[in-house]
Amino acid sequence: MPASGPDGIRRRRFLGAGAVTLGAAGAAAAGQLLPGSASASVSGATAAAGAGAEVSGTVFKLGVASGDPLPTAIVLWTRVVPATQGSSGILPPSVAVTWELASDSGFTTIVRSGTATASSSLGHSVHVDVTGLTPATDYWYRFKALDRTSITGRTRTAPAAGSTPENMRIALASCQNWQHGYFTAYRDMREQKPDLVLFVGDYIYESSAYSYRVRRHEGTGQPVTLAQYRARHEQYNTDPDLQAMRAAAPFVVVFDDHEVEQDWAGDVANDPVAWPTAKFLARRAAAFQAFYEHMPIRTAQKPSGPDVQMYRSLDFGTLARLHVLDTRQYRDDQATTDADALKDGRVIMGDTQRNWLVNSMTTSGARWNLVASQVMMAETDFLAGVGKDWSYDAWDGYQKERAALLAEFQDIRNPVVLSGDRHRTIVSDLKLDFDDADSAVVGAEFVGTSISSSGDEDLVAFAAEWAPKLADNPHWKMIDARRGYLLFDITADGIDARLRTVSTVLTKNGTTTTAATFRVEDGVPGVYQVGVERETTTASAEQSPSPQESATTAPEETPTGTDEPTDDATPTVSTTPSATAATSEATAGTSADASAAAPSTTP
């Protein structure tokens, strides 16, 4: 990775060249590559994307949402806004907002209700932490203010503590750039009816407005003030597909970098010359407040100036504990050389958060210990052949802390990391030592692709870029270049993951397909792709054989809780990537960081 650009501005290495134009050859039509094979044919059930729900009126035009479910409590959210986007001057300093929570969608049985005050000091947002509810129960809710009624939202509480739920469905989402495409994936996600949506970062993008493919950001420059960040969040939350999904299931959210500015690290801005510490922290405080004002999170996540505690855990009976990390606020500045990345003492979580995470996983008593990480944990080697080339913004830039955490994973039951940031689906084994082919596998990681960021990409260029590098990343099970999301069905026996990809985000009529299916078995570290023929390998003496090592063919299975069949045509592992090429669906057109007016295509 390049050390620094002009004026000390860091440049992030990302998965692709130029405008991140990744596609496929051999797997070009599919947009995915598997280590050792670029020969893949993908099929699956396809569903036409339906229309998103619109919010009536202007008072609640940003919709409703719920989040951070507990067994007996849930957070309900809305924001009262005036008719003119970005302006709060025409509203009184406080607005009384009534809310109702019912056990049925017709509100014939209202179980909780009350009145909240939407204050101008918090952008007239409302966060109601409703308590005294029944575990594992569906509820419906709505708000009323200024003679208007919001749309109805649906939410669900978590299972009771100590209970053993049969299953849980989580949708993993990240990286939704307004200018790069429509948020079409949420239409299909809504149809899949997840119990929870986990959003791991880049909910908004702070880039300036420019003409790029689909639609433009509001305003003329980057948001830096509270009013400007509010306006950007307002624009994103008017997307009908995002709005409909937020009203359909509870969200668990955390920020990454673009909610503030690209590649910020702790108290250090991307460009510390233009943004010295005090100035940057003022910007961060504005960004954090706007984030809080638009998210269904508890007051425990309400910022105090430029500081907020976002890392937290949520329990789902004895089935799973979800740990939500904050890999931005406590990290050291990005390394500029490989030697820096390997230094002792460099942290991406910080000691306090790391100790909390290890203790929480160790004592959770849950079958599955899920870890939401904003950036990729497994190694990415961008250099084909001898040597390494890392992204210093990801965990690769904090090698010693990652190694210490992965060592702890050996004593943790079923650790599975769920990440974002890369605008790629990358499914990996997590290993104690990524330099050692025989090193123990200690967990699995699913890096989810973007909802829209990077738009429709050149699949031919994707294979040309990545086929030569697959051998340098043998712990990867697949890399995929399309937009979409991951859907997880979690049971006591295992986790079934489906990659749902969208045919296009450049128009509103994209269709969604299951492109690949994966499985993590209870008690067996690592992940394998269902239906993929694999070469038999020998497990090392230090580790138990993983499913992909103990059989030449992975079992054909259908994810729990779905009637959608596993893909019939399955990729075949070979030692030489196929050179077959196919026409890409679209080509991403501009290079990142070319000028202030050019689009930023970095994660």
XYZ file of C-alpha atoms in Angstrom, residues 90-510:
421
model
C -39.808 26.156 10.689
C -40.461 23.673 13.494
C -40.939 24.767 17.103
C -38.103 23.999 19.551
C -39.976 20.914 20.745
C -42.698 18.762 19.239
C -44.869 16.310 21.160
C -44.834 12.913 19.469
C -47.125 10.139 20.603
C -46.221 6.532 19.994
C -48.078 3.253 20.110
C -46.871 -0.346 20.221
C -49.396 -3.069 19.452
C -49.526 -6.842 19.267
C -51.237 -6.705 15.866
C -50.809 -4.675 12.701
C -54.306 -3.239 13.015
C -53.545 -1.783 16.467
C -56.613 -3.381 18.032
C -54.492 -4.376 21.028
C -52.104 -1.614 22.086
C -49.675 -2.953 24.690
C -47.602 0.190 25.257
C -48.023 3.871 24.396
C -46.736 7.244 25.448
C -45.586 10.708 24.431
C -42.013 11.671 23.616
C -40.553 15.124 23.066
C -38.776 15.701 19.766
C -36.315 18.477 20.579
C -34.473 20.715 18.138
C -31.272 19.999 20.096
C -31.388 16.454 18.681
C -32.800 17.345 15.305
C -36.347 16.549 16.461
C -35.442 12.873 16.579
C -37.257 10.427 18.839
C -35.694 7.431 20.583
C -38.179 5.467 22.692
C -36.785 2.542 24.682
C -39.927 0.489 25.220
C -39.595 -1.967 28.119
C -41.686 -4.661 29.776
C -42.263 -6.594 26.554
C -42.566 -10.316 25.888
C -39.466 -12.089 24.510
C -39.360 -13.430 20.947
C -42.537 -11.574 20.008
C -43.582 -9.535 16.974
C -44.901 -6.024 17.602
C -46.162 -3.179 15.415
C -45.627 0.510 16.126
C -46.407 3.983 14.807
C -45.974 7.661 15.690
C -48.274 10.698 15.562
C -47.359 14.397 15.553
C -48.611 17.657 14.065
C -51.814 15.967 12.874
C -49.890 13.358 10.892
C -49.444 9.622 11.420
C -46.350 7.689 10.396
C -46.329 4.448 8.488
C -46.559 1.314 10.619
C -43.361 -0.440 11.553
C -42.890 -4.046 12.562
C -40.290 -5.182 15.081
C -39.383 -8.197 17.201
C -37.872 -8.700 20.636
C -34.936 -11.035 21.280
C -35.446 -14.525 22.746
C -35.557 -14.847 26.511
C -32.318 -15.244 28.418
C -31.531 -18.932 28.834
C -33.986 -19.984 26.134
C -32.933 -22.167 23.205
C -34.419 -20.708 20.027
C -34.498 -23.095 17.093
C -33.242 -20.575 14.583
C -32.420 -16.953 13.859
C -32.093 -15.124 10.550
C -29.677 -12.172 10.162
C -29.122 -10.018 7.085
C -25.672 -8.404 6.803
C -25.481 -5.044 5.007
C -22.941 -2.256 4.529
C -21.718 0.484 2.212
C -24.636 2.249 0.542
C -23.459 5.113 -1.636
C -26.420 7.195 -2.836
C -24.614 8.340 -5.965
C -23.442 4.906 -7.069
C -26.792 3.164 -7.311
C -30.225 2.371 -5.972
C -30.623 0.462 -2.723
C -32.389 -2.374 -4.553
C -31.023 -5.140 -2.329
C -33.324 -4.057 0.500
C -36.385 -5.050 -1.524
C -35.287 -8.656 -1.614
C -34.013 -8.502 1.954
C -37.451 -7.457 3.115
C -39.010 -10.448 1.331
C -36.589 -12.775 3.162
C -38.001 -11.557 6.500
C -34.851 -11.435 8.642
C -35.185 -11.297 12.412
C -32.434 -8.682 12.430
C -30.500 -6.487 10.004
C -26.858 -5.965 10.957
C -25.404 -2.854 9.306
C -21.632 -2.654 9.780
C -20.737 0.722 8.369
C -20.820 3.409 5.662
C -24.506 4.170 6.039
C -23.888 7.512 4.325
C -20.993 8.802 2.234
C -19.467 12.184 2.922
C -18.324 12.815 -0.659
C -19.359 15.939 -2.528
C -22.098 15.982 -5.135
C -21.040 14.979 -8.640
C -22.637 13.556 -11.768
C -22.166 9.807 -11.460
C -24.376 7.128 -12.977
C -27.548 7.385 -10.954
C -28.291 10.238 -8.522
C -26.527 13.125 -6.815
C -25.761 14.024 -3.252
C -27.501 17.089 -1.892
C -25.474 20.231 -1.320
C -22.291 21.384 -3.007
C -19.504 20.035 -0.814
C -18.691 17.509 1.870
C -20.681 17.686 5.102
C -18.645 19.082 7.970
C -21.263 20.744 10.190
C -24.169 19.228 12.098
C -26.707 20.767 9.702
C -24.848 19.339 6.722
C -24.565 15.846 8.184
C -28.264 15.969 9.044
C -29.103 16.886 5.467
C -27.034 13.964 4.141
C -28.745 11.491 6.477
C -32.122 12.930 5.515
C -31.413 12.316 1.857
C -30.346 8.707 2.397
C -33.348 7.930 4.584
C -35.751 9.063 1.872
C -34.739 6.051 -0.234
C -37.973 3.997 -0.361
C -36.272 0.581 -0.240
C -34.096 1.451 2.741
C -37.071 3.048 4.438
C -39.278 -0.012 3.906
C -36.591 -2.341 5.292
C -36.040 -0.194 8.369
C -39.772 -0.404 9.040
C -39.847 -4.182 8.573
C -37.253 -5.491 11.064
C -35.002 -4.245 13.881
C -31.546 -2.965 12.925
C -28.246 -3.168 14.779
C -25.988 -0.432 13.400
C -22.457 0.841 13.787
C -20.446 3.417 11.841
C -17.260 2.926 9.855
C -15.342 5.809 8.258
C -17.632 7.497 5.717
C -20.167 8.517 8.338
C -17.438 10.996 9.330
C -14.766 11.119 6.626
C -12.816 8.591 4.617
C -10.113 6.675 6.499
C -10.239 8.634 9.754
C -8.405 6.897 12.572
C -8.984 7.748 16.216
C -8.368 11.471 16.659
C -6.535 11.736 13.333
C -8.203 12.983 10.161
C -7.414 11.611 6.734
C -5.647 14.879 6.016
C -4.258 16.056 9.380
C -2.768 19.180 7.808
C -6.144 20.482 6.635
C -7.868 19.045 9.694
C -5.746 19.399 12.834
C -6.962 17.523 15.880
C -9.264 20.129 17.433
C -10.907 20.958 14.115
C -11.355 17.312 13.214
C -12.865 16.432 16.591
C -15.462 19.167 16.101
C -16.354 17.608 12.767
C -16.462 14.157 14.346
C -18.792 15.424 17.064
C -21.196 16.767 14.423
C -21.066 13.493 12.483
C -21.638 11.390 15.590
C -24.638 13.454 16.661
C -26.233 13.259 13.213
C -25.644 9.500 13.202
C -27.357 9.148 16.564
C -30.253 11.331 15.471
C -31.019 9.005 12.557
C -30.422 5.565 14.065
C -32.565 3.275 16.273
C -30.009 3.040 19.073
C -30.258 3.545 22.823
C -29.237 6.618 24.758
C -26.206 4.599 25.885
C -24.966 5.232 22.335
C -25.726 8.950 22.479
C -22.464 10.814 21.840
C -20.824 13.225 24.222
C -19.132 15.633 21.863
C -16.632 13.696 19.731
C -16.861 10.567 21.893
C -19.370 7.724 21.948
C -19.345 4.125 23.105
C -20.606 2.107 20.166
C -19.209 -1.309 21.019
C -21.800 -3.453 22.748
C -23.257 -6.981 22.783
C -26.728 -8.421 22.277
C -27.875 -11.889 23.347
C -30.313 -14.131 21.495
C -31.011 -16.788 24.089
C -28.294 -19.414 24.225
C -28.111 -19.520 20.427
C -25.917 -16.478 19.777
C -24.243 -13.470 21.290
C -23.581 -10.634 18.855
C -20.576 -8.430 19.627
C -20.602 -5.095 17.813
C -17.109 -3.614 17.531
C -15.891 -0.063 16.996
C -12.745 -0.316 14.871
C -12.477 3.443 14.190
C -12.582 5.454 17.379
C -9.776 3.773 19.339
C -7.378 2.753 16.583
C -3.888 4.029 15.952
C -3.336 5.960 12.757
C -2.879 3.738 9.713
C 0.563 2.299 9.088
C 2.552 3.519 6.111
C 4.891 0.543 5.729
C 4.752 -3.179 6.333
C 7.226 -2.735 9.179
C 4.812 -0.317 10.838
C 1.946 -2.786 10.418
C 4.001 -5.436 12.227
C 4.957 -3.269 15.203
C 4.019 -4.286 18.729
C 1.468 -2.135 20.476
C -0.466 -0.960 17.402
C -4.214 -1.337 18.021
C -7.399 -1.202 16.000
C -9.700 -1.913 18.977
C -7.698 -0.650 21.933
C -6.992 -2.516 25.159
C -10.294 -1.774 26.885
C -12.456 -2.903 23.977
C -10.298 -5.952 23.269
C -10.483 -7.107 26.891
C -14.243 -6.583 26.854
C -14.593 -8.617 23.673
C -12.509 -11.554 24.846
C -14.239 -11.661 28.225
C -17.683 -11.416 26.630
C -16.994 -14.237 24.185
C -15.426 -16.414 26.859
C -18.342 -16.040 29.246
C -21.240 -15.784 26.792
C -22.445 -19.377 27.127
C -23.805 -19.007 23.589
C -23.507 -21.592 20.843
C -22.305 -18.916 18.400
C -20.084 -15.945 19.175
C -20.700 -13.457 16.369
C -18.369 -10.481 15.934
C -19.423 -7.474 13.842
C -16.259 -5.847 12.509
C -16.368 -2.822 10.228
C -13.234 -3.834 8.301
C -11.921 -7.178 7.072
C -10.117 -9.331 9.632
C -8.626 -12.056 7.412
C -5.497 -11.285 5.449
C -5.682 -9.834 1.948
C -2.456 -10.116 -0.019
C -2.677 -7.803 -3.015
C 0.689 -8.908 -4.415
C 0.817 -11.987 -6.647
C 3.835 -14.148 -5.904
C 6.581 -13.524 -3.388
C 6.033 -10.856 -0.770
C 3.000 -9.175 0.785
C 0.968 -6.088 -0.025
C -1.627 -5.214 2.601
C -4.412 -2.717 3.151
C -3.280 -0.818 6.226
C -6.818 0.402 6.913
C -8.040 -3.159 7.596
C -6.854 -5.571 10.294
C -3.801 -6.261 8.091
C -2.474 -2.915 9.290
C -2.668 -4.068 12.921
C -1.009 -7.460 12.702
C -0.026 -8.054 16.323
C -3.410 -7.197 17.796
C -5.103 -9.443 15.227
C -2.747 -12.303 16.003
C -3.443 -11.943 19.730
C -7.207 -11.952 19.129
C -7.089 -14.976 16.822
C -5.052 -16.817 19.436
C -7.912 -16.168 21.869
C -10.350 -17.574 19.289
C -8.897 -21.050 19.946
C -10.682 -21.077 23.308
C -13.922 -19.453 22.093
C -16.928 -21.463 21.011
C -17.776 -20.932 17.333
C -16.373 -17.458 16.627
C -17.735 -16.053 13.356
C -16.790 -12.576 12.141
C -19.218 -10.517 10.039
C -17.580 -7.596 8.232
C -18.059 -5.015 5.494
C -16.078 -2.175 3.905
C -14.619 -3.990 0.893
C -17.537 -3.761 -1.579
C -16.884 -7.465 -2.085
C -18.183 -10.697 -0.716
C -15.127 -12.486 0.657
C -15.609 -15.696 2.623
C -12.568 -16.903 4.554
C -11.154 -19.191 7.167
C -9.478 -17.329 10.008
C -6.054 -18.804 10.784
C -3.572 -18.390 13.584
C -0.849 -17.640 11.032
C -1.771 -16.628 7.500
C 1.829 -17.280 6.388
C 1.621 -20.948 7.366
C -0.524 -23.206 5.168
C -0.686 -25.748 8.014
C -1.666 -23.226 10.673
C -4.797 -23.970 12.652
C -8.139 -22.610 11.516
C -9.742 -20.823 14.471
C -12.856 -19.261 12.980
C -14.695 -18.014 9.911
C -15.269 -14.596 8.396
C -17.948 -13.335 6.041
C -17.186 -9.995 4.432
C -20.406 -8.658 2.961
C -20.516 -6.768 -0.306
C -21.995 -3.294 -0.648
C -25.617 -2.332 -1.068
C -24.690 0.090 -3.876
C -21.135 1.399 -3.446
C -19.034 0.969 -6.608
C -22.187 0.408 -8.652
C -22.272 -2.269 -11.336
C -18.726 -3.344 -11.980
C -16.628 -4.710 -14.819
C -16.591 -8.437 -14.145
C -13.940 -9.175 -16.760
C -11.510 -6.772 -15.105
C -12.290 -8.418 -11.782
C -10.934 -11.776 -12.903
C -7.981 -10.240 -14.669
C -7.047 -8.506 -11.417
C -7.740 -11.313 -8.961
C -7.251 -14.687 -10.615
C -3.438 -14.338 -10.357
C -3.726 -13.517 -6.640
C -5.976 -16.326 -5.443
C -3.011 -18.568 -4.691
C -1.687 -15.858 -2.369
C -4.924 -15.944 -0.375
C -5.521 -19.689 0.131
C -7.715 -19.131 3.196
C -10.338 -17.482 0.994
C -13.252 -19.629 -0.148
C -14.654 -17.085 -2.580
C -14.483 -13.479 -3.677
C -17.481 -11.975 -5.483
C -17.774 -8.596 -7.222
C -21.518 -7.947 -7.275
C -23.767 -5.784 -5.135
C -26.124 -7.336 -2.592
C -26.019 -8.750 0.914
C -25.510 -11.922 2.965
C -28.343 -13.787 4.649
C -27.572 -16.077 7.598
C -29.809 -18.814 8.990
C -28.423 -19.740 12.389
C -29.323 -22.950 14.238
C -27.635 -24.971 16.965
C -26.122 -27.284 14.339
C -24.676 -24.674 12.047
C -24.884 -21.431 10.120
C -26.118 -21.467 6.542
C -25.194 -18.333 4.614
C -26.610 -17.246 1.287
C -25.060 -14.607 -0.931
C -27.904 -12.624 -2.505
C -26.720 -10.562 -5.482
C -28.522 -7.881 -7.478
C -28.376 -7.870 -11.292
C -27.999 -4.075 -11.411
C -28.174 -1.069 -9.113
C -28.044 1.463 -11.940
C -31.780 1.152 -12.513
C -34.677 0.427 -10.172
C -35.642 -2.902 -11.749
C -32.765 -5.143 -10.659
